[in-house]
XYZ file of C-alpha atoms in Angstrom:
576
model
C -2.895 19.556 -4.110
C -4.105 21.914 -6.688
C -4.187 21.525 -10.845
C -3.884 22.750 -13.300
C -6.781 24.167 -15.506
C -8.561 21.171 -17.752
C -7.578 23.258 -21.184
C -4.239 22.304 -20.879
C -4.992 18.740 -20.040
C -8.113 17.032 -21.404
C -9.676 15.083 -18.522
C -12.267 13.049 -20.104
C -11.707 9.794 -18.570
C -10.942 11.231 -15.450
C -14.057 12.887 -14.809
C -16.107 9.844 -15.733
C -13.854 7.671 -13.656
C -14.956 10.629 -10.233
C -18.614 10.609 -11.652
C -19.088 6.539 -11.324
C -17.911 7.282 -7.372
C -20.703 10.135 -7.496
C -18.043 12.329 -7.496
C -17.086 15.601 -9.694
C -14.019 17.742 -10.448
C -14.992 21.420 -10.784
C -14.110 24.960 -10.795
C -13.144 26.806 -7.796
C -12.058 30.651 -7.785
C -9.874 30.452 -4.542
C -8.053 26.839 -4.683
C -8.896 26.489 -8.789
C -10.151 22.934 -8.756
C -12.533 20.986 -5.636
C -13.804 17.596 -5.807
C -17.471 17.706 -4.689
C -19.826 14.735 -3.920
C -22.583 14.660 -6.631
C -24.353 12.469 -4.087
C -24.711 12.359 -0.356
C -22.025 10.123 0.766
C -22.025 8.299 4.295
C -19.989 8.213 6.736
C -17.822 4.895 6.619
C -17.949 4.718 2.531
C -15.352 4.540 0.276
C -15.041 8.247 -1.620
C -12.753 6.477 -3.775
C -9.518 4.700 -4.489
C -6.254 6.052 -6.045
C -3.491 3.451 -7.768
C 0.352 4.614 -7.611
C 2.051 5.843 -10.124
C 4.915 4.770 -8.358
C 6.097 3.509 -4.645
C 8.967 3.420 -3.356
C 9.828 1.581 0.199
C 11.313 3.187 3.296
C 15.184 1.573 3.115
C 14.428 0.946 7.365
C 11.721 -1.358 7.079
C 11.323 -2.950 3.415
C 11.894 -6.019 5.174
C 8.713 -6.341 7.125
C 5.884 -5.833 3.579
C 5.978 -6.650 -0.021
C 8.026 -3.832 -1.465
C 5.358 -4.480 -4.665
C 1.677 -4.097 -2.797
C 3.474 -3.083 0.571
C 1.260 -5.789 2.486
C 2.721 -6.348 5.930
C 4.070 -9.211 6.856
C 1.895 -11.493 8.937
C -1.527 -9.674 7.891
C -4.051 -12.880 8.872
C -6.443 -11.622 5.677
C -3.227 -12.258 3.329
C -0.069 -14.615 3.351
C 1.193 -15.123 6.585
C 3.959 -17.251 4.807
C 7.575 -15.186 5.123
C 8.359 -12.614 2.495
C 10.488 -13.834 -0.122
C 13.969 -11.937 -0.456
C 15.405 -11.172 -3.839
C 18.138 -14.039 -4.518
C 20.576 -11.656 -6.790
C 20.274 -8.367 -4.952
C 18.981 -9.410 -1.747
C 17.696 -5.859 -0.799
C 13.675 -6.400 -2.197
C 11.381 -8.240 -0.303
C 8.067 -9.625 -2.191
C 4.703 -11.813 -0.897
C 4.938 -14.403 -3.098
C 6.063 -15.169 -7.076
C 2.902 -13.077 -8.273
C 4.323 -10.160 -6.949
C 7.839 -10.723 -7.940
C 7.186 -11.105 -11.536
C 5.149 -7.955 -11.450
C 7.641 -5.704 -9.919
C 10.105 -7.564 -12.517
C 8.591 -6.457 -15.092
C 7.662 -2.824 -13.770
C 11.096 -1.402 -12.515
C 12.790 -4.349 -10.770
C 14.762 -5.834 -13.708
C 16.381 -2.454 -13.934
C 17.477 -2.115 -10.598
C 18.043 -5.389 -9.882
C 22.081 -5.302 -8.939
C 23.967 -8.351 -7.681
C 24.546 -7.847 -3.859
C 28.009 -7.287 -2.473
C 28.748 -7.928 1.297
C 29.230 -4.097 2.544
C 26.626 -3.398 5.568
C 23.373 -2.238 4.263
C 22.911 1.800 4.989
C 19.384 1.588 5.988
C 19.663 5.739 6.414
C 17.326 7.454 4.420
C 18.569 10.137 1.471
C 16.039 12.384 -0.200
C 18.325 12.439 -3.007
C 18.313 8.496 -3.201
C 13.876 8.471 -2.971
C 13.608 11.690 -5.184
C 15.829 9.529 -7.984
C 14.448 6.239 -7.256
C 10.535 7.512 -7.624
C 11.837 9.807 -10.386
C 12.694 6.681 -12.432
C 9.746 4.943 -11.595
C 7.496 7.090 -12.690
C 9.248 8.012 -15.455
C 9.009 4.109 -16.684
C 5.656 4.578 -16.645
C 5.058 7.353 -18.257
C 7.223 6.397 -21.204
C 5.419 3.275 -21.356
C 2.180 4.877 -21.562
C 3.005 7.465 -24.690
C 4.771 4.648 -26.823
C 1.280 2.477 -26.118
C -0.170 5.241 -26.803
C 1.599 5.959 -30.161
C 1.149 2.413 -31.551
C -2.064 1.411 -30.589
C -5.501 3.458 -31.071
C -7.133 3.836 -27.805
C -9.442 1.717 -26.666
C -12.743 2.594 -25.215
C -12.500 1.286 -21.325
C -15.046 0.744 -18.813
C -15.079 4.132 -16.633
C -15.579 2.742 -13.206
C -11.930 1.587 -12.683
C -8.919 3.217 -12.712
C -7.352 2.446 -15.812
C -3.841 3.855 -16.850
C -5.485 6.519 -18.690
C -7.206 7.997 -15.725
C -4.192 7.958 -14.040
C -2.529 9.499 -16.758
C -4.941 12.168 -16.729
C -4.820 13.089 -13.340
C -1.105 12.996 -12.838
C -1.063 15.430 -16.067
C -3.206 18.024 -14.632
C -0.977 18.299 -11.193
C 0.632 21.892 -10.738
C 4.423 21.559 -10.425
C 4.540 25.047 -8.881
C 8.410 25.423 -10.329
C 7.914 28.771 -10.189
C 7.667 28.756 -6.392
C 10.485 26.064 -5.526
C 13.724 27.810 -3.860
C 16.921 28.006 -6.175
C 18.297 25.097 -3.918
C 15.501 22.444 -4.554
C 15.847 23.499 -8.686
C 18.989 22.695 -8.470
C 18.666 19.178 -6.860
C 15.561 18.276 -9.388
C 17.808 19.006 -12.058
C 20.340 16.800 -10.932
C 18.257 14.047 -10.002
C 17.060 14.566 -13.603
C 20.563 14.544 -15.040
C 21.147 11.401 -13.054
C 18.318 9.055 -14.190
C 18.403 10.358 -18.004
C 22.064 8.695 -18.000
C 20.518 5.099 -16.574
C 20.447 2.782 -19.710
C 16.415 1.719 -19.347
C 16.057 5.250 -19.703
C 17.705 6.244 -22.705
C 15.219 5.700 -25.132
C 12.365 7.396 -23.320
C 10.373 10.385 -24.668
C 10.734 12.250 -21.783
C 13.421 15.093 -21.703
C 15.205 16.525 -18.541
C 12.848 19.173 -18.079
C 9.845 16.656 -18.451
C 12.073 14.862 -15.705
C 12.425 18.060 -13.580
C 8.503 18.916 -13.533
C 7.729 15.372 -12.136
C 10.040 15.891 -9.367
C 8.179 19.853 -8.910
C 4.992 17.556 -9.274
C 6.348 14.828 -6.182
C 7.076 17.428 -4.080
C 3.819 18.846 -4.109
C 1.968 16.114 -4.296
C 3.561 12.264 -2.899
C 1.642 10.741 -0.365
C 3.472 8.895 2.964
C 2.320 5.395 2.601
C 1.656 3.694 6.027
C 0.604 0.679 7.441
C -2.587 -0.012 9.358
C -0.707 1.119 12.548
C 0.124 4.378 10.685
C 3.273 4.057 10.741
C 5.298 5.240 7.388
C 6.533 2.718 5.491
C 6.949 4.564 1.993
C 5.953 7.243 -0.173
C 4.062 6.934 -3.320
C 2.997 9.079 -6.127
C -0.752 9.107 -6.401
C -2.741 11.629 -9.217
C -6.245 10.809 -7.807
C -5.524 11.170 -4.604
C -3.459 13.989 -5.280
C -6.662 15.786 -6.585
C -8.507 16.436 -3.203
C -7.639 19.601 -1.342
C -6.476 19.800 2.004
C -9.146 20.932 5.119
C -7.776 21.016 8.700
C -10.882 19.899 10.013
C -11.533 17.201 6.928
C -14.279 14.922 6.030
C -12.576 12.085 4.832
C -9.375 10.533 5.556
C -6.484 8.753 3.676
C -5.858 5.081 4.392
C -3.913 2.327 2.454
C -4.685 -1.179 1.611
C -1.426 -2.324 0.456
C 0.010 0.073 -1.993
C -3.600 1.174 -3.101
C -5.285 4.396 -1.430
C -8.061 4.379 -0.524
C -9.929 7.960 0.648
C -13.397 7.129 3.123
C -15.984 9.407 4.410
C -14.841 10.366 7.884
C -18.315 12.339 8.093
C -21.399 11.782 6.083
C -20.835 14.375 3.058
C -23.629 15.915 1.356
C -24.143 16.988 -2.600
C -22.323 19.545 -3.911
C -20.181 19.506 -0.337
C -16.328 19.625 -0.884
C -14.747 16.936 0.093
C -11.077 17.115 1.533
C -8.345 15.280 3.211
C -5.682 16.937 5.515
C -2.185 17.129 3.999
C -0.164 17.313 7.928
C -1.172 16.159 10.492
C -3.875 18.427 12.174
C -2.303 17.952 15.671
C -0.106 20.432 15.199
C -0.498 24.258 16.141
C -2.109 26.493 13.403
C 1.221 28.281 12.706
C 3.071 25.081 12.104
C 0.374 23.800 9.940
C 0.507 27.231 8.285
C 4.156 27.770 7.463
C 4.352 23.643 6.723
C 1.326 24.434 3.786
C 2.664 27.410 2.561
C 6.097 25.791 2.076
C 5.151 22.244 0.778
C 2.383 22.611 -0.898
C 2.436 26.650 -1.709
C -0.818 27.839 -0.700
C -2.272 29.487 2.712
C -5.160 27.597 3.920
C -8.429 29.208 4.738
C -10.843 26.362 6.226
C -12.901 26.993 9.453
C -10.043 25.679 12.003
C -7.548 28.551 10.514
C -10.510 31.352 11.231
C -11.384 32.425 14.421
C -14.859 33.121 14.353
C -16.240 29.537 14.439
C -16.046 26.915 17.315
C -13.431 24.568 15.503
C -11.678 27.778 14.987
C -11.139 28.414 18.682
C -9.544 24.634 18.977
C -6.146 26.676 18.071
C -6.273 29.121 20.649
C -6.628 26.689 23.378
C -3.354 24.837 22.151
C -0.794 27.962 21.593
C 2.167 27.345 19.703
C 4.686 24.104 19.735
C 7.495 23.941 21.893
C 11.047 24.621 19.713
C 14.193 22.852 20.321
C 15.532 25.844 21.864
C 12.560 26.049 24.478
C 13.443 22.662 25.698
C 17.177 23.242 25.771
C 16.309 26.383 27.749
C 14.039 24.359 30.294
C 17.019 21.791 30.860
C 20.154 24.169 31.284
C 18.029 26.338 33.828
C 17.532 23.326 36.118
C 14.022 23.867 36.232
C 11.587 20.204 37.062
C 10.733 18.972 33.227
C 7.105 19.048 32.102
C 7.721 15.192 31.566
C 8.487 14.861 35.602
C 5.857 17.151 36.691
C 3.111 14.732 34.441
C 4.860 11.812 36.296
C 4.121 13.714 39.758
C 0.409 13.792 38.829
C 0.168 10.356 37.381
C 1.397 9.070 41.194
C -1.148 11.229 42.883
C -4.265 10.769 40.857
C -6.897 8.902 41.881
C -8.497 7.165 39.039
C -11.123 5.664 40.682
C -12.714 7.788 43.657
C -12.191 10.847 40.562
C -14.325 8.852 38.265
C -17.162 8.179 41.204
C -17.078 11.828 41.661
C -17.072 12.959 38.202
C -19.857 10.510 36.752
C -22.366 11.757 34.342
C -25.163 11.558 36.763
C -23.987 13.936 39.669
C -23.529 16.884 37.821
C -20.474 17.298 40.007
C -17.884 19.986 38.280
C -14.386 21.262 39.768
C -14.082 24.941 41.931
C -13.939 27.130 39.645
C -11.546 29.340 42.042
C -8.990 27.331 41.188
C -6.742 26.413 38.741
C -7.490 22.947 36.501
C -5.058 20.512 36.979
C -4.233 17.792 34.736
C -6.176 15.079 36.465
C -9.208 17.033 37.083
C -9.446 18.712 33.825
C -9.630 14.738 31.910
C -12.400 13.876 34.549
C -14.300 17.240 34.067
C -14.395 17.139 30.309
C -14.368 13.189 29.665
C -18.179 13.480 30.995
C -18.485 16.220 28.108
C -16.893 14.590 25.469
C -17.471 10.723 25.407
C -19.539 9.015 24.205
C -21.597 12.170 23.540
C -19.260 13.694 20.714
C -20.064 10.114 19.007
C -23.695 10.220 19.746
C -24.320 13.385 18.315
C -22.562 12.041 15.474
C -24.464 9.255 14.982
C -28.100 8.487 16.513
C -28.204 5.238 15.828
C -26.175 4.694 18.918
C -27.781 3.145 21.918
C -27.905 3.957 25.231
C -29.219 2.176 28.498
C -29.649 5.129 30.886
C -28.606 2.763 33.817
C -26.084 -0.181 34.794
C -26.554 -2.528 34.525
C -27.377 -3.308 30.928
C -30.504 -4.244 30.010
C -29.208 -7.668 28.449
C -26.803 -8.330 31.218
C -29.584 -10.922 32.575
C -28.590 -13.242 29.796
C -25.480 -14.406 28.761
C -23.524 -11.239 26.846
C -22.129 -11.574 23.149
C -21.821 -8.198 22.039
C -21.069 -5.153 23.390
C -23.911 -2.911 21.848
C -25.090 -0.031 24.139
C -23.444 2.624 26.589
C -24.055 2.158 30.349
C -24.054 5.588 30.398
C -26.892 8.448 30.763
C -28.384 9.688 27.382
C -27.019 13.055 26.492
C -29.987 14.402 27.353
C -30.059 12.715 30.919
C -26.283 13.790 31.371
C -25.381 15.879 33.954
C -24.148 18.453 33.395
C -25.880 18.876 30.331
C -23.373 18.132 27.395
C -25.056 19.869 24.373
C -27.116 18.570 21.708
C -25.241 19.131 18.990
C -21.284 17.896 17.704
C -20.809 21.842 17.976
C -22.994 22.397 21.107
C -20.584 19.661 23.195
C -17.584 21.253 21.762
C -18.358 24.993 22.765
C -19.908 23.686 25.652
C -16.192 22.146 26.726
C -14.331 24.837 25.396
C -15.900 27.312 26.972
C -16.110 25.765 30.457
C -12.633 24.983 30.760
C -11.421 28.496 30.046
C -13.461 30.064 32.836
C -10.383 28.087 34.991
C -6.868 29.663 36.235
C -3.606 28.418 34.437
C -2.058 25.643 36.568
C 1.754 25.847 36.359
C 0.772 22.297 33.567
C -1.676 23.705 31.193
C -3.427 20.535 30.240
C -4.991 22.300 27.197
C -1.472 23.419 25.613
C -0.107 21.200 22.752
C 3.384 21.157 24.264
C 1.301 19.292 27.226
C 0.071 17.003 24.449
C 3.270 16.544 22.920
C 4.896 15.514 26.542
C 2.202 13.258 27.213
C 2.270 11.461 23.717
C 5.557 10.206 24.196
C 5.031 8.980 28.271
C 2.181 7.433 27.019
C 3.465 4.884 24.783
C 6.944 4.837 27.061
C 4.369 3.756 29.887
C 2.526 0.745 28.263
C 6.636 -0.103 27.007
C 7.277 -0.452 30.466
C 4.248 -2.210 31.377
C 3.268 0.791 33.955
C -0.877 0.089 32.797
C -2.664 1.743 35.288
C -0.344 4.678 34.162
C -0.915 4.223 31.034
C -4.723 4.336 31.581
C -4.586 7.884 33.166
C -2.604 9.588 30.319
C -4.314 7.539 27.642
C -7.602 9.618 28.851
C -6.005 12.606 29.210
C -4.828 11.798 25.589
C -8.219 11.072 24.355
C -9.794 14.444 25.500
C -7.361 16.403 23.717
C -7.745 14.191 20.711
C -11.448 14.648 20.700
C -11.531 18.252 20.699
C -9.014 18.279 17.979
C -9.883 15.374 15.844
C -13.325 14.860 14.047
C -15.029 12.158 16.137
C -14.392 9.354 13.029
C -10.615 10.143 12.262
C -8.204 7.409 11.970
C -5.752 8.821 14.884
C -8.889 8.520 17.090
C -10.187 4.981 16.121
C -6.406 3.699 17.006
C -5.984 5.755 20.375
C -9.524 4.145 21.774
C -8.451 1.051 20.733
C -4.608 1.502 22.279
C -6.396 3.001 25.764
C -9.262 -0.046 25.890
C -6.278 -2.351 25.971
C -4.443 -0.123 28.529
C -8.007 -0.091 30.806
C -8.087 -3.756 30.156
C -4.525 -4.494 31.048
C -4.744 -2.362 34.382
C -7.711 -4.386 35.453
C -5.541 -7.345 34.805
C -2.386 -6.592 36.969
C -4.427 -5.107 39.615
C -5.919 -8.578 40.652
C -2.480 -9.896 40.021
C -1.606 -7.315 42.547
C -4.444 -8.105 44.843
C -6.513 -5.450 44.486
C -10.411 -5.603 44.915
C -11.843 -4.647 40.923
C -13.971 -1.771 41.317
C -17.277 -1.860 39.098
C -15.857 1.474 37.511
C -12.850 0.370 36.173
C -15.306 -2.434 34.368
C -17.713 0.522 33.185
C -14.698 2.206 31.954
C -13.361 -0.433 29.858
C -16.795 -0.712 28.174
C -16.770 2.248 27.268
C -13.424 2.430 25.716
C -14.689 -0.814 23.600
C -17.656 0.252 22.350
C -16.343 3.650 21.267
C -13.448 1.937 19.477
C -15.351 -0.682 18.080
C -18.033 2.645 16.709
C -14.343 4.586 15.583
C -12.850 1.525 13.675
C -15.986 0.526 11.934
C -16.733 3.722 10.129
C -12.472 4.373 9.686
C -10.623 0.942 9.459
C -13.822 -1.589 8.598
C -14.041 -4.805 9.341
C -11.615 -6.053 7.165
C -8.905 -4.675 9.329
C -6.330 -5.737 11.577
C -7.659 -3.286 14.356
C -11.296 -4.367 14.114
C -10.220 -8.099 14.734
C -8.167 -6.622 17.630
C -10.959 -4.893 19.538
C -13.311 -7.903 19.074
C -11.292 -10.100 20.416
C -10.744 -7.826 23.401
C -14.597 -7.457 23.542
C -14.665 -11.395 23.364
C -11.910 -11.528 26.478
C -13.985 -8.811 28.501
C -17.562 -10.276 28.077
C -15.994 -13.992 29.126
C -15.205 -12.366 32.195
C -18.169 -10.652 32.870
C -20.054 -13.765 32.192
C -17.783 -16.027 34.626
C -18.835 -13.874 37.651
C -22.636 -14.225 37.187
């Protein structure tokens, strides 16, 4: 999200604002502006926060969070009273009378309409969000100049965001008009046209064309706000944020809390480091990410993962391109067995547990390289690899025992605190020392295997399994579940830094799988095997590491995997 150069927008505030979060906005000759750390920053810190300019709710779900600080209904940490509905239009949802009276006052007075009794059209227009944050923001802005022309400005304290630091940064965003197709020009300027004819705005300051850059601006720009599951629940126009360029291997991450964004240190940053955010979703193939860059946001992106000379740059090879509509339309009118049902045919025949005896960290046991790597045997190969050593070699200050059982397990447990596992350096085989070393280490092993008729590296194999997993745990099919939610995890850890957000939730989503397995296996009658317990504690403690340094403690998630850890240690200390 690139701006503008600071001669055309004096940035004063701004830059103190960034330099009391040891942060600095400076010159860069290939993306024109970088925020850089001043400071080191660690891992787990807040790089800083970013207010809206303007929200605006997703029509399918305003129901379920304050459509004013978009908290989610039922948070524990906030109100768990019901949301209050809007008694004349009774399409706005709000926490309490606080937050009524604020969105009153901001925009909902002007929108306010009384309700009529047609069904509500919860389907979602760009039109109807382009014109909705259009106006918004546009209140806002208008607001801000006529304060501005009546009342001398004020000296304000520089270590909050105050409206002229947002003002600031929103000023100095590149609309890009220039690069927009005819089409999209044509649809700002009738958005424009649209809200310049609502009464609230006819005495702004702001002409069409002001009207038409904001929209160029949005584009470019908006964030997707989502909740703590990430989930979208709305879209929001935020300048600070908006200031951070995009990495597809970044070192911090975007979360909200509420409406407010909030950017933390995925990796510990050092001074003068850049430090970025990804703008999609880094999942995706390196031509989708590509074209999806060069359209949105008008600029082809040159970070480590899109060059093929470094390690994270080989990531891309080993997941070849997505799978088009047509490609699976193909697959189904020739007949052929789906990827889906050929997954399903390995979930039945895989044996979690003698697989994880073989393949345990201490045996140095590795598949025949003669033939090809199967699905099954490729997440037991490179689990040993990956976790918890990616983590480790992350962070030293975490603990290993060397041996199970642990060396507190003679006392009654609280806490989870130290892998059963082998140090990295004990591991066999040898993982690497290094984040890098493990990573090369993987890639290059698996490639030395023939292509199964399943690639398990591919990202349309990702894709397929994505979707079974969660269809799995819907269905209650756990022990399912567990297998694809590792499978899942390996591909997530070579492709996601070991701290990212998607990874914190996916260890916590396959502890609770592990768990739940255990669970209906006794229901079942089947004798617990001591690793399917070692498994479980490892999915624990590496979501409990994840959602500390991502989510905090403050979260919803981080209550979530303690109590799990609470459930699992009760057990272990019932069978002593």
């Amino acid at each position: 999200m690139l701006i503008t150069p600071m001669a055309t927008a004096p940035c004063e505030a701004l830059q103190k604002y960034l330099a009391s979060y040891q942060l600095a906005l400076v010159d860069d000759k290939l993306k024109g502006r970088s925020v850089v750390a001043t400071a080191p920053l660690k891992r787990g810190s807040i790089v800083t926060t970013s207010q809206p300019l303007g929200t605006v709710p997703l029509k399918a779900n305003r129901h379920e969070f304050c459509n004013y600080c978009f908290r989610k209904l039922g948070t524990s940490q906030y109100s768990s009273a019901p949301l209050q509905r809007c008694s004349r239009c009774k399409s706005a949802y709000f926490c309490d009378m606080a937050c009524f009276k604020n969105a009153w006052l901001s925009y909902h007075q002007f929108v306010c309409q009384p309700a009529d009794h047609s069904p509500v059209d919860n389907n979602e227009d760009d039109s109807e969000l382009d014109l909705e944050m259009a106006e918004r923001v546009a209140l806002n802005v208008s607001r801000y100049i006529k304060r501005n022309t009546k009342v001398q400005q004020q000296i304000e304290p520089y270590d909050e965001e105050t409206v002229q630091v947002t003002m600031e940064a929103f000023a100095s965003l590149m609309d890009h008009l220039d690069s927009h197709p005819r089409y999209l020009l044509d649809h700002y300027a009738q958005v424009a046209n649209t809200a310049k004819q609502k009464a609230y705005l006819s005495d702004t300051p702001l002409l069409e064309k002001d009207l038409v850059r904001f929209l160029g601006r949005f584009r470019c720009n908006n964030f997707a706000i989502y909740d703590e599951q990430l989930f979208t629940i709305g879209e929001g126009t935020y300048p600070v944020g908006s200031l951070f360029n995009h990495s597809c291997r970044p070192n911090a991450a975007v979360l909200f809390d509420g409406a407010l964004l909030v950017i933390k240190a995925i990796d510990n940053i050092e001074p003068d480091e850049e430090v970025t955010i990804a703008y999609v979703d880094i999942a995706h193939s390196r031509q989708y990410r590509q074209k999806t860059l060069q359209e949105k946001y008008f600029f082809k992106c040159i970070c480590e993962r899109c060059s093929d000379d470094t390690v994270v740059g080989r990531i891309d090879a080993m997941l070849g391109e997505e799978e088009s509509d047509w490609d699976r339309a193909e697959s189904l009118l020739n007949g052929g067995t789906s990827e889906r049902e050929r997954i399903l045919e390995y979930l039945e025949s895989w044996d979690l547990l003698e697989m994880t005896r073989t393949f345990n960290r201490r045996s140095g046991a590795v598949p025949d390289v003669s033939k090809p790597l199967t699905l099954p045997y490729y997440v037991h190969f490179l689990l040993p690899f990956l976790t918890p050593y990616l983590w480790s070699a992350s962070n030293p200050d975490i603990r290993f025992v060397g041996s199970s059982p642990s060396a507190n397990s003679s006392a009654t447990l609280k806490h989870l605190t130290e892998f059963d596992d082998p140090p990295a350096a004990a591991a066999l085989p040898f993982p690497g020392e290094t984040y890098r070393d493990i990573l090369e280490s993987a890639i290059n092993q698996v490639l030395k295997y023939p292509l199964d008729e399943i690639i398990p590296f591919r990202i349309t194999t990702l894709a397929t399994s994505t979707r079974l997993f969660f269809d799995e745990m819907m269905e209650g099919h756990w022990r399912n579940a567990t297998k694809i939610g590792m499978y899942i995890l390996v591909q997530y850890s070579i492709i996601y830094p070991p701290y990212h957000p998607m990874l914190a939730q996916h260890l916590l989503l396959l502890a609770k799988s592990a768990w739940n397995s255990i669970i209906q296996n006794e229901l079942q009658g089947r004798k617990l095997e001591k690793v399917q317990e070692r498994g479980v504690r490892r999915w624990i403690l590496l979501a409990k590491e994840a959602i500390l340094h991502t989510f905090g403690k403050q979260s919803t998630m981080w209550r979530e995997v303690i109590e799990l850890e609470w459930i699992f240690i009760r057990e272990q200390n019932l069978k002593k």
